[in-house]
Coordinates of C-alpha atoms in Angstrom, one line a residue:
R1 CA 27.7 -5.6 -16.0
F2 CA 24.0 -4.5 -16.0
H3 CA 21.1 -6.1 -17.8
I4 CA 17.3 -5.5 -17.6
D5 CA 14.9 -8.3 -18.6
K6 CA 12.0 -6.4 -20.1
S7 CA 10.2 -9.5 -21.4
Q8 CA 7.8 -9.5 -18.5
P9 CA 7.2 -6.6 -16.1
L10 CA 7.1 -7.4 -12.4
G11 CA 4.7 -4.5 -11.8
H12 CA 3.9 -0.9 -12.6
G13 CA 4.6 2.1 -10.3
S14 CA 3.5 5.7 -10.2
Y15 CA 5.5 6.7 -13.3
G16 CA 7.4 3.6 -14.4
A17 CA 7.6 -0.2 -14.7
V18 CA 9.5 -2.6 -12.6
Y19 CA 11.6 -5.4 -14.2
K20 CA 14.0 -8.1 -13.1
A21 CA 17.6 -7.2 -13.6
N22 CA 21.1 -8.4 -13.1
C23 CA 23.8 -6.1 -11.8
D24 CA 27.3 -7.5 -11.3
Q25 CA 25.7 -11.0 -10.9
L26 CA 23.2 -9.7 -8.3
T27 CA 19.6 -10.3 -9.2
C28 CA 17.5 -7.3 -8.3
A29 CA 14.4 -5.3 -9.2
A30 CA 14.9 -2.3 -11.6
K31 CA 12.3 0.5 -11.7
V32 CA 12.5 2.1 -15.1
L33 CA 10.8 5.4 -16.0
H34 CA 8.4 5.4 -18.9
P35 CA 10.2 6.5 -22.2
T36 CA 7.6 9.2 -22.6
I37 CA 9.4 11.1 -19.9
L38 CA 11.8 12.2 -22.6
D39 CA 9.1 13.9 -24.6
P40 CA 10.0 17.7 -24.4
R41 CA 6.3 18.5 -25.3
D42 CA 5.2 17.1 -22.0
P43 CA 5.1 19.9 -19.4
G44 CA 5.1 17.4 -16.5
A45 CA 8.2 15.5 -17.6
G46 CA 10.6 17.5 -15.6
R47 CA 8.4 17.3 -12.5
I48 CA 8.2 13.5 -12.8
M49 CA 12.0 13.2 -13.2
E50 CA 12.5 15.3 -10.1
R51 CA 10.0 13.1 -8.2
F52 CA 12.0 10.1 -9.3
R53 CA 15.2 11.6 -8.0
Q54 CA 13.4 12.4 -4.8
E55 CA 12.3 8.8 -4.4
C56 CA 15.9 7.6 -4.9
A57 CA 17.3 10.0 -2.4
F58 CA 14.6 9.1 0.1
L59 CA 15.2 5.4 -0.2
E60 CA 19.0 5.9 0.0
S61 CA 18.5 7.6 3.4
I62 CA 16.4 4.9 5.1
R63 CA 16.8 1.4 6.4
H64 CA 13.8 -0.5 7.8
P65 CA 13.0 -4.3 7.7
N66 CA 9.5 -3.6 6.3
I67 CA 10.6 -1.1 3.6
V68 CA 12.0 -2.4 0.3
Q69 CA 15.8 -1.9 0.4
Y70 CA 17.4 0.5 -2.0
L71 CA 20.5 -0.9 -3.8
G72 CA 21.7 1.9 -6.1
M73 CA 21.2 3.7 -9.4
S74 CA 22.0 2.9 -13.0
S75 CA 20.7 3.9 -16.4
D76 CA 18.6 2.2 -19.0
A77 CA 20.7 1.4 -22.1
E78 CA 17.7 2.0 -24.4
S79 CA 16.2 5.2 -23.1
R80 CA 19.2 6.5 -21.2
L81 CA 16.9 7.3 -18.3
P82 CA 17.9 6.7 -14.7
V83 CA 17.0 3.3 -13.2
L84 CA 16.3 2.7 -9.5
L85 CA 17.7 -0.6 -8.3
M86 CA 16.0 -2.3 -5.3
E87 CA 16.0 -5.7 -3.6
L88 CA 13.9 -8.3 -5.5
L89 CA 11.0 -9.8 -3.6
D90 CA 8.7 -12.6 -4.6
E91 CA 5.5 -10.8 -5.7
S92 CA 3.1 -8.1 -4.8
L93 CA 0.4 -8.5 -2.2
T94 CA -2.1 -8.1 -5.0
K95 CA -0.8 -11.1 -6.9
M96 CA -0.5 -13.2 -3.8
L97 CA -4.2 -12.6 -2.8
E98 CA -5.4 -13.1 -6.4
R99 CA -3.7 -16.5 -6.7
S100 CA -4.8 -17.7 -3.2
Q101 CA -7.5 -20.4 -3.5
Q102 CA -8.1 -20.6 0.2
P103 CA -8.4 -17.9 2.9
I104 CA -5.1 -16.6 4.2
A105 CA -4.2 -18.1 7.6
Y106 CA -5.2 -15.8 10.4
C107 CA -1.7 -15.5 11.8
V108 CA -0.4 -14.5 8.3
Q109 CA -3.2 -11.9 7.9
V110 CA -2.1 -10.3 11.2
D111 CA 1.6 -10.5 10.3
I112 CA 1.1 -8.8 6.9
C113 CA -1.0 -6.0 8.4
H114 CA 1.5 -5.6 11.3
D115 CA 4.4 -5.4 8.8
I116 CA 2.7 -2.7 6.8
A117 CA 1.8 -0.8 10.0
L118 CA 5.5 -0.9 11.2
A119 CA 6.6 0.5 7.8
V120 CA 4.0 3.3 7.9
A121 CA 4.8 4.2 11.5
Y122 CA 8.5 4.5 10.6
L123 CA 7.6 6.8 7.7
H124 CA 5.4 8.9 9.9
S125 CA 8.1 9.1 12.6
N126 CA 10.2 10.8 9.9
D127 CA 7.3 13.0 8.9
I128 CA 6.8 11.2 5.6
I129 CA 3.3 10.5 4.2
H130 CA 3.2 7.6 1.7
R131 CA -0.1 8.7 0.0
D132 CA -0.3 5.7 -2.2
L133 CA -0.6 2.6 0.0
S134 CA -2.2 -0.2 -1.9
S135 CA -1.7 -3.9 -2.3
N136 CA 0.3 -3.1 -5.5
N137 CA 2.8 -1.2 -3.3
V138 CA 3.2 -4.0 -0.8
L139 CA 5.7 -6.7 -1.8
M140 CA 5.8 -10.2 -0.2
I141 CA 8.5 -12.6 1.1
A142 CA 7.5 -16.3 1.0
G143 CA 3.8 -15.3 1.1
K144 CA 4.1 -14.4 4.8
R145 CA 6.1 -11.1 5.4
A146 CA 5.5 -7.7 3.8
K147 CA 7.5 -4.7 2.7
V148 CA 6.2 -1.4 1.6
T149 CA 7.5 0.1 -1.7
D150 CA 6.9 2.8 -4.3
F151 CA 7.5 6.2 -2.7
G152 CA 6.9 8.2 -5.9
M153 CA 3.8 9.8 -4.3
S154 CA 5.3 10.4 -0.9
R155 CA 5.6 13.9 0.6
I156 CA 6.9 15.6 3.7
S157 CA 4.2 16.2 6.3
G158 CA 4.2 20.0 6.6
V159 CA 2.5 22.6 8.7
A160 CA 0.1 23.4 5.8
P161 CA -1.5 20.0 4.9
T162 CA -4.2 21.7 2.8
M163 CA -1.7 22.9 0.2
T164 CA -2.0 21.0 -3.0
P165 CA 1.4 19.5 -4.0
L166 CA 2.5 19.1 -7.6
T167 CA 1.9 15.4 -8.4
M168 CA 0.7 13.5 -11.4
C169 CA -2.2 11.8 -9.5
P170 CA -3.3 11.6 -5.9
G171 CA -3.0 7.9 -5.4
T172 CA -5.0 4.7 -6.0
L173 CA -8.7 5.7 -5.9
A174 CA -10.1 2.6 -4.1
Y175 CA -7.7 3.3 -1.2
M176 CA -8.1 7.0 -0.8
A177 CA -9.5 8.8 2.2
P178 CA -12.4 11.3 1.6
E179 CA -10.2 14.3 2.4
A180 CA -7.8 13.4 -0.5
L181 CA -10.6 14.3 -2.9
W182 CA -11.5 17.6 -1.4
D183 CA -10.8 20.8 -3.3
P184 CA -8.1 21.5 -2.3
P185 CA -7.1 18.0 -1.1
R186 CA -5.9 17.5 2.5
Y187 CA -2.9 15.3 3.1
T188 CA -2.1 14.2 6.7
K189 CA -0.7 11.1 8.2
Q190 CA -4.2 9.9 8.8
L191 CA -4.5 9.5 5.0
D192 CA -2.2 6.4 5.2
C193 CA -4.1 5.0 8.2
F194 CA -7.3 5.1 6.1
S195 CA -5.5 3.1 3.3
E196 CA -4.3 0.6 5.9
G197 CA -7.9 0.0 6.9
V198 CA -8.7 -0.8 3.2
L199 CA -5.8 -3.1 3.0
M200 CA -6.9 -5.0 6.1
I201 CA -10.3 -5.7 4.5
Q202 CA -8.6 -6.8 1.3
V203 CA -6.2 -9.2 3.2
C204 CA -9.3 -10.8 4.9
S205 CA -11.5 -10.9 1.8
R206 CA -8.7 -11.5 -0.8
L207 CA -10.6 -9.1 -3.1
W208 CA -9.5 -5.9 -4.7
P209 CA -11.5 -3.1 -3.1
E210 CA -14.5 -1.9 -5.2
P211 CA -16.3 0.7 -3.1
G212 CA -19.6 2.2 -4.1
P213 CA -20.2 6.0 -4.6
R214 CA -18.7 8.4 -2.1
T215 CA -21.9 10.5 -1.9
Q216 CA -25.6 10.2 -2.2
I217 CA -28.5 12.7 -2.9
V218 CA -31.1 12.9 -0.2
E219 CA -34.2 15.1 0.2
D220 CA -33.9 18.1 2.4
A221 CA -36.6 20.8 2.7
R222 CA -34.0 23.3 4.0
S223 CA -32.1 23.2 0.7
P224 CA -33.2 25.6 -2.1
T225 CA -33.2 22.7 -4.5
G226 CA -35.0 20.3 -2.1
V227 CA -32.0 17.9 -2.0
I228 CA -28.5 17.8 -0.6
E229 CA -25.5 15.7 -1.3
I230 CA -24.1 13.8 1.7
P231 CA -21.1 11.4 2.2
V232 CA -21.8 7.7 2.2
P233 CA -20.3 5.9 5.3
E234 CA -17.3 3.7 4.4
R235 CA -19.1 0.8 6.1
E236 CA -21.8 1.1 3.4
R237 CA -19.5 1.9 0.5
R238 CA -17.5 -1.3 1.2
K239 CA -20.3 -3.5 2.3
N240 CA -19.8 -5.9 -0.5
H241 CA -16.5 -7.1 0.9
I242 CA -17.0 -6.3 4.6
D243 CA -20.0 -8.6 4.7
L244 CA -17.8 -11.5 3.5
I245 CA -15.7 -11.2 6.7
D246 CA -16.7 -12.8 10.0
P247 CA -18.0 -9.8 12.1
T248 CA -16.0 -11.1 15.0
H249 CA -12.7 -11.0 13.1
P250 CA -10.2 -9.0 15.2
L251 CA -8.8 -7.3 12.1
L252 CA -12.2 -6.1 11.0
A253 CA -12.7 -4.0 14.1
I254 CA -9.4 -2.3 13.6
A255 CA -10.1 -1.7 9.9
M256 CA -13.4 0.0 10.6
D257 CA -11.7 2.4 13.0
C258 CA -9.2 3.3 10.2
L259 CA -12.1 4.0 7.9
N260 CA -13.6 6.7 10.0
Y261 CA -14.7 9.8 8.0
Q262 CA -13.2 12.1 10.5
E263 CA -9.4 12.1 10.5
N264 CA -9.0 12.6 14.2
E265 CA -11.1 9.5 14.9
R266 CA -8.8 7.2 13.1
P267 CA -6.0 5.5 15.1
S268 CA -2.4 6.8 14.6
S269 CA 0.2 4.6 13.0
E270 CA 1.7 4.0 16.4
E271 CA -1.6 2.9 17.8
L272 CA -2.1 0.6 14.9
C273 CA 1.2 -1.1 15.5
H274 CA 0.3 -1.6 19.2
R275 CA -3.1 -3.0 18.4
L276 CA -1.8 -5.4 15.8
A277 CA 1.1 -6.5 18.0
S278 CA -1.5 -7.2 20.7
L279 CA -3.3 -9.7 18.4
K280 CA -0.1 -11.7 18.3
E281 CA -0.4 -12.3 22.1
T282 CA -3.9 -13.9 21.7
S283 CA -4.8 -17.6 21.7
G284 CA -6.4 -17.3 18.3
Y285 CA -3.1 -16.1 16.8
R286 CA -1.1 -18.8 18.6
D287 CA -3.5 -21.5 17.5
S288 CA -3.3 -20.3 13.9
V289 CA 0.5 -20.5 14.0
Q290 CA 0.4 -24.0 15.4
A291 CA -2.1 -25.1 12.8
Q292 CA 0.3 -23.9 10.1
R293 CA 3.1 -25.8 11.6
D294 CA 1.0 -29.0 11.8
E295 CA 0.1 -28.5 8.1
I296 CA 3.7 -28.2 7.1
Q297 CA 4.7 -31.2 9.1
A298 CA 1.9 -33.2 7.6
R299 CA 3.1 -32.3 4.1
D300 CA 6.7 -33.2 5.0
D301 CA 5.6 -36.6 6.4
E302 CA 3.8 -37.3 3.1
I303 CA 6.9 -36.6 1.1
V304 CA 9.0 -38.9 3.3

């Protein structure tokens, strides 16, 4: 028996919506394609269907504790379109940050960023670029641990990264590295590392990224027009949120390295894992863990 509860979507992916479902008494998440996929007048419909099958095949082939687990395939009784079944988690990182009235505990910030880094490093070790890392595509367990999801935009890392793949959209604009907007765009593993830097700032600030313009016009006498267009440093584009974070925050330094304009100046996914794991060995992290335990104990004592 299979039933999808479409009364309230859990979220929206690259080309479909996610709902709660029941399959043989197991509660899970069901990713359903938009019904417009069936429109024969849409020249991109076949491409989207193929990318959906690609995502299913990819998820079926991997197992990692920080990647949402694939459960199987079914079909939507209404649209007859295929449905991707995945483990059901509590909420997206976006929703968790939006509802948080207080700053996220430092140890939890580190844990979330490390979980994401572990997932990305696993993907990169298999020559997969996610290309759409955002807080919408990070799902949470008990508000503390994270799993990466939505591989509809992922692609194999090839020998010709300047080739433009056939996709509906390049990703979530606020998280995209500069090279993703070149013509043609350039997709390498460092694209994901840039997005991780944006996520770190978001985890610390609890605010959806709202960067300023990517370029600015400046005077230059050497130009025939007297002006040239130059890139705006990410530190300036994201100043509104970066300035809300303590400049000594350990995650901020790592995030800024991820946001380097030059791809080869960004840390690799393996290096990110190492640096984030190192933070867990510090007194600041251990003190934060203890503070959380004390807080939980205090609440338990009040209940008793």
